[in-house]
Amino acid sequence: MNVESEFGPGTSDSAPGAGSAIRASSASAASDREVKRYFERHGEPDLLPRLSRGVLQTAIRRAALAALRSAPRPILDVGCGDGQLLELLEGEATEGLLGCDFALPVVRVARHRMAGRAQFASGRLQALPFRPGSVGTVVCINTLYNLPSRGGLAEALAEFARVVCSGGRLVFELRNPLHPLIRALFWWNRTAEHPLWTHGLREARRRLTDCGLALSAVVPILGPCRSLSLANLVIANRP
């Protein structure tokens, strides 16, 4: 597969030559400024982020790995961070691994971690630097709770739907707004650091339908059922 040809608007930090297919960004300048202001206000993501190392984050990563074992290739990890999930996926697939993150420093860490075994680009998840229908599966975990605004979920899912091919798959995770621990932690974080967002499954189903995607399965993470889990892994398909 010629991954280089899949790159659309954005900034590449991938293997040599991949940047030749990068086009000038078509993203909204206002949206770009919103994201940049967010990170200026709250700081760039740490290269070893504490929020990616906890029990919940690890459980989400394991559930996503199981959901991706038979997923169509190439697989694009949106919000890939320092490449932890891609490193795990490498044992399941020897080709067709892509990563994208807004923070160029962590993209470089991921690129170093994977040592040429995956290709990377830097860009916003609301304006991914990949062409329409160019990937088989989009996965986005430990990321959507950290969007600059609550309304960002609709934009993100629409963008995921744009880049995934017919017959492709979308795997993403949402923190559960019904769980009292999540509600308490996220309320505290809003007052102490920066906003974190929860999204319910009803909202997710509605957004997926709006994007032409079909909900396939929901996997509760660290809980006996969807309503009592700390998070839910959502799997959707493009007909």
Tab-separated table of C-alpha atoms in Angstrom:
chain	number	residue	atom	x	y	z
A	1	MET	CA	0.000	0.000	0.000
A	2	ASN	CA	1.294	3.425	-0.907
A	3	VAL	CA	0.589	5.273	2.312
A	4	GLU	CA	2.216	8.413	0.967
A	5	SER	CA	-0.680	8.974	-1.417
A	6	GLU	CA	-3.176	8.906	1.446
A	7	PHE	CA	-1.923	12.115	3.023
A	8	GLY	CA	-4.052	15.159	2.348
A	9	PRO	CA	-3.971	18.598	4.041
A	10	GLY	CA	-1.688	18.908	7.032
A	11	THR	CA	1.895	18.700	8.215
A	12	SER	CA	3.804	15.467	7.804
A	13	ASP	CA	6.321	14.106	10.244
A	14	SER	CA	6.285	10.660	8.682
A	15	ALA	CA	8.792	8.516	6.876
A	16	PRO	CA	10.911	10.201	4.213
A	17	GLY	CA	8.946	11.108	1.102
A	18	ALA	CA	5.483	11.021	2.663
A	19	GLY	CA	5.376	14.799	2.888
A	20	SER	CA	5.416	15.131	-0.909
A	21	ALA	CA	1.682	14.389	-1.009
A	22	ILE	CA	0.767	16.929	1.688
A	23	ARG	CA	-1.435	19.717	0.414
A	24	ALA	CA	-1.966	23.149	1.914
A	25	SER	CA	-4.387	22.942	4.826
A	26	SER	CA	-8.033	23.594	4.023
A	27	ALA	CA	-8.986	23.768	7.701
A	28	SER	CA	-10.794	26.799	9.068
A	29	ALA	CA	-8.362	29.418	10.344
A	30	ALA	CA	-10.758	30.196	13.189
A	31	SER	CA	-10.802	26.543	14.268
A	32	ASP	CA	-7.016	26.373	14.125
A	33	ARG	CA	-6.769	29.448	16.327
A	34	GLU	CA	-9.192	27.887	18.814
A	35	VAL	CA	-7.021	24.784	19.183
A	36	LYS	CA	-3.814	26.805	19.438
A	37	ARG	CA	-5.324	29.070	22.097
A	38	TYR	CA	-6.388	25.979	24.026
A	39	PHE	CA	-2.842	24.600	24.185
A	40	GLU	CA	-1.360	28.034	24.870
A	41	ARG	CA	-3.726	28.360	27.817
A	42	HIS	CA	-3.328	24.852	29.199
A	43	GLY	CA	0.099	23.838	27.919
A	44	GLU	CA	1.330	21.445	25.263
A	45	PRO	CA	0.696	17.755	26.004
A	46	ASP	CA	3.464	16.275	28.131
A	47	LEU	CA	5.702	13.891	26.218
A	48	LEU	CA	4.976	11.319	28.929
A	49	PRO	CA	1.394	12.330	29.734
A	50	ARG	CA	0.104	11.216	33.098
A	51	LEU	CA	-3.395	10.813	31.668
A	52	SER	CA	-2.244	8.044	29.294
A	53	ARG	CA	-0.607	5.837	31.931
A	54	GLY	CA	-3.445	5.024	34.348
A	55	VAL	CA	-5.522	1.892	34.912
A	56	LEU	CA	-8.485	3.204	32.893
A	57	GLN	CA	-6.337	4.287	29.964
A	58	THR	CA	-4.613	0.901	29.883
A	59	ALA	CA	-7.953	-0.941	29.988
A	60	ILE	CA	-9.249	1.185	27.113
A	61	ARG	CA	-6.120	0.462	25.102
A	62	ARG	CA	-6.521	-3.296	25.609
A	63	ALA	CA	-10.184	-3.217	24.593
A	64	ALA	CA	-9.330	-1.219	21.479
A	65	LEU	CA	-6.593	-3.672	20.575
A	66	ALA	CA	-9.100	-6.540	20.710
A	67	ALA	CA	-11.546	-4.587	18.523
A	68	LEU	CA	-8.830	-3.888	15.952
A	69	ARG	CA	-7.544	-7.436	15.458
A	70	SER	CA	-9.714	-8.053	12.403
A	71	ALA	CA	-10.112	-4.417	11.376
A	72	PRO	CA	-9.646	-3.333	7.748
A	73	ARG	CA	-6.261	-1.806	6.910
A	74	PRO	CA	-4.763	0.723	6.925
A	75	ILE	CA	-5.480	1.623	10.548
A	76	LEU	CA	-5.245	5.302	11.490
A	77	ASP	CA	-4.728	6.133	15.177
A	78	VAL	CA	-6.089	9.655	15.709
A	79	GLY	CA	-4.619	11.311	18.786
A	80	CYS	CA	-1.849	8.728	18.683
A	81	GLY	CA	0.251	10.517	21.309
A	82	ASP	CA	3.593	8.800	21.767
A	83	GLY	CA	2.517	5.699	19.841
A	84	GLN	CA	1.619	3.226	22.593
A	85	LEU	CA	-1.372	1.721	20.761
A	86	LEU	CA	0.472	1.547	17.445
A	87	GLU	CA	3.301	-0.326	19.132
A	88	LEU	CA	0.794	-2.897	20.419
A	89	LEU	CA	-0.877	-3.101	16.998
A	90	GLU	CA	2.441	-3.855	15.379
A	91	GLY	CA	2.190	-7.382	16.778
A	92	GLU	CA	-1.123	-7.811	14.961
A	93	ALA	CA	-0.228	-6.213	11.621
A	94	THR	CA	3.051	-5.725	9.816
A	95	GLU	CA	1.854	-2.933	7.526
A	96	GLY	CA	-0.760	-0.241	7.165
A	97	LEU	CA	-0.273	1.603	10.477
A	98	LEU	CA	-0.764	5.376	10.538
A	99	GLY	CA	-0.715	7.899	13.366
A	100	CYS	CA	-1.857	11.500	13.671
A	101	ASP	CA	-1.681	13.977	16.554
A	102	PHE	CA	-1.987	17.742	16.874
A	103	ALA	CA	1.196	18.059	18.933
A	104	LEU	CA	4.214	17.702	16.665
A	105	PRO	CA	6.592	16.946	19.589
A	106	VAL	CA	4.680	13.811	20.587
A	107	VAL	CA	4.394	12.772	16.940
A	108	ARG	CA	8.178	12.808	16.819
A	109	VAL	CA	8.317	10.664	19.964
A	110	ALA	CA	5.906	8.188	18.339
A	111	ARG	CA	7.944	8.153	15.153
A	112	HIS	CA	11.075	7.373	17.162
A	113	ARG	CA	9.231	4.629	19.071
A	114	MET	CA	8.030	2.941	15.878
A	115	ALA	CA	11.336	3.404	14.013
A	116	GLY	CA	9.848	3.421	10.522
A	117	ARG	CA	7.227	0.723	11.186
A	118	ALA	CA	4.382	3.261	10.984
A	119	GLN	CA	3.869	6.588	9.253
A	120	PHE	CA	2.794	9.791	10.967
A	121	ALA	CA	1.309	13.207	10.277
A	122	SER	CA	0.532	16.166	12.496
A	123	GLY	CA	-2.930	17.705	12.309
A	124	ARG	CA	-6.187	18.457	14.097
A	125	LEU	CA	-8.670	15.632	14.444
A	126	GLN	CA	-11.381	17.978	13.104
A	127	ALA	CA	-9.343	18.411	9.887
A	128	LEU	CA	-7.328	15.245	9.397
A	129	PRO	CA	-4.497	15.345	6.826
A	130	PHE	CA	-5.830	12.301	4.949
A	131	ARG	CA	-7.879	12.014	1.794
A	132	PRO	CA	-11.554	10.947	1.770
A	133	GLY	CA	-12.035	7.183	2.031
A	134	SER	CA	-8.302	6.577	2.333
A	135	VAL	CA	-8.190	4.446	5.502
A	136	GLY	CA	-9.823	1.166	6.437
A	137	THR	CA	-10.190	1.871	10.150
A	138	VAL	CA	-10.047	4.959	12.339
A	139	VAL	CA	-9.330	4.468	16.043
A	140	CYS	CA	-9.450	7.286	18.590
A	141	ILE	CA	-8.992	6.502	22.288
A	142	ASN	CA	-8.022	8.494	25.383
A	143	THR	CA	-8.537	11.644	23.326
A	144	LEU	CA	-12.136	12.802	22.826
A	145	TYR	CA	-12.629	13.808	26.472
A	146	ASN	CA	-9.901	16.402	25.922
A	147	LEU	CA	-11.440	18.310	22.999
A	148	PRO	CA	-11.322	22.123	23.199
A	149	SER	CA	-15.138	22.321	23.381
A	150	ARG	CA	-18.070	20.002	23.974
A	151	GLY	CA	-19.320	20.505	20.432
A	152	GLY	CA	-16.080	19.086	19.079
A	153	LEU	CA	-17.425	15.518	19.129
A	154	ALA	CA	-19.742	16.121	16.171
A	155	GLU	CA	-16.890	17.647	14.154
A	156	ALA	CA	-14.550	14.812	15.052
A	157	LEU	CA	-16.961	12.021	14.110
A	158	ALA	CA	-17.812	13.742	10.828
A	159	GLU	CA	-14.107	13.933	10.012
A	160	PHE	CA	-13.551	10.277	10.937
A	161	ALA	CA	-16.446	9.359	8.646
A	162	ARG	CA	-14.876	11.383	5.831
A	163	VAL	CA	-11.563	9.524	5.810
A	164	VAL	CA	-12.821	5.969	6.422
A	165	CYS	CA	-13.626	3.901	3.335
A	166	SER	CA	-16.833	2.077	2.465
A	167	GLY	CA	-16.877	-1.121	4.503
A	168	GLY	CA	-14.479	0.471	6.978
A	169	ARG	CA	-14.625	0.661	10.755
A	170	LEU	CA	-14.541	3.338	13.430
A	171	VAL	CA	-13.422	2.544	16.984
A	172	PHE	CA	-13.546	5.282	19.603
A	173	GLU	CA	-13.961	5.697	23.345
A	174	LEU	CA	-16.098	8.002	25.448
A	175	ARG	CA	-15.935	8.686	29.175
A	176	ASN	CA	-19.278	7.772	30.761
A	177	PRO	CA	-21.242	10.792	32.072
A	178	LEU	CA	-23.447	8.475	34.181
A	179	HIS	CA	-20.624	7.208	36.376
A	180	PRO	CA	-20.341	9.245	39.618
A	181	LEU	CA	-16.546	8.958	39.785
A	182	ILE	CA	-16.115	10.260	36.230
A	183	ARG	CA	-18.567	13.089	36.900
A	184	ALA	CA	-16.718	14.100	40.069
A	185	LEU	CA	-13.259	13.914	38.503
A	186	PHE	CA	-14.279	15.835	35.415
A	187	TRP	CA	-16.056	18.523	37.451
A	188	TRP	CA	-12.907	18.974	39.554
A	189	ASN	CA	-10.728	19.169	36.464
A	190	ARG	CA	-12.949	21.885	34.969
A	191	THR	CA	-12.403	24.034	38.028
A	192	ALA	CA	-8.719	23.253	38.591
A	193	GLU	CA	-7.059	22.728	35.200
A	194	HIS	CA	-9.014	22.713	31.947
A	195	PRO	CA	-12.370	21.387	30.696
A	196	LEU	CA	-12.808	17.653	30.183
A	197	TRP	CA	-15.875	16.321	28.410
A	198	THR	CA	-18.080	13.267	28.790
A	199	HIS	CA	-20.464	12.069	26.086
A	200	GLY	CA	-23.353	9.634	26.418
A	201	LEU	CA	-24.130	6.747	24.086
A	202	ARG	CA	-27.391	8.311	22.960
A	203	GLU	CA	-25.489	11.340	21.718
A	204	ALA	CA	-22.884	9.111	20.075
A	205	ARG	CA	-25.537	7.103	18.225
A	206	ARG	CA	-27.188	10.285	16.962
A	207	ARG	CA	-23.886	11.739	15.762
A	208	LEU	CA	-22.942	8.497	14.023
A	209	THR	CA	-26.280	8.379	12.212
A	210	ASP	CA	-25.783	11.973	11.082
A	211	CYS	CA	-22.439	10.891	9.560
A	212	GLY	CA	-23.849	7.868	7.736
A	213	LEU	CA	-22.246	5.362	10.121
A	214	ALA	CA	-23.941	2.423	11.823
A	215	LEU	CA	-23.347	1.587	15.489
A	216	SER	CA	-22.118	-2.004	15.670
A	217	ALA	CA	-21.155	-2.650	19.300
A	218	VAL	CA	-20.457	-1.025	22.654
A	219	VAL	CA	-17.859	-2.485	25.026
A	220	PRO	CA	-18.073	-1.332	28.687
A	221	ILE	CA	-14.673	-0.482	30.185
A	222	LEU	CA	-14.132	-1.184	33.907
A	223	GLY	CA	-17.777	-1.766	34.685
A	224	PRO	CA	-20.439	-4.496	34.471
A	225	CYS	CA	-22.604	-2.657	31.930
A	226	ARG	CA	-22.727	0.470	29.784
A	227	SER	CA	-24.394	2.662	32.407
A	228	LEU	CA	-21.997	1.643	35.215
A	229	SER	CA	-18.718	1.589	33.302
A	230	LEU	CA	-16.056	4.266	33.612
A	231	ALA	CA	-15.917	4.475	29.815
A	232	ASN	CA	-17.434	2.821	26.761
A	233	LEU	CA	-15.669	1.680	23.612
A	234	VAL	CA	-17.876	2.333	20.589
A	235	ILE	CA	-17.494	0.355	17.360
A	236	ALA	CA	-19.211	1.589	14.196
A	237	ASN	CA	-19.126	0.603	10.532
A	238	ARG	CA	-19.483	2.476	7.273
A	239	PRO	CA	-21.928	0.585	5.010
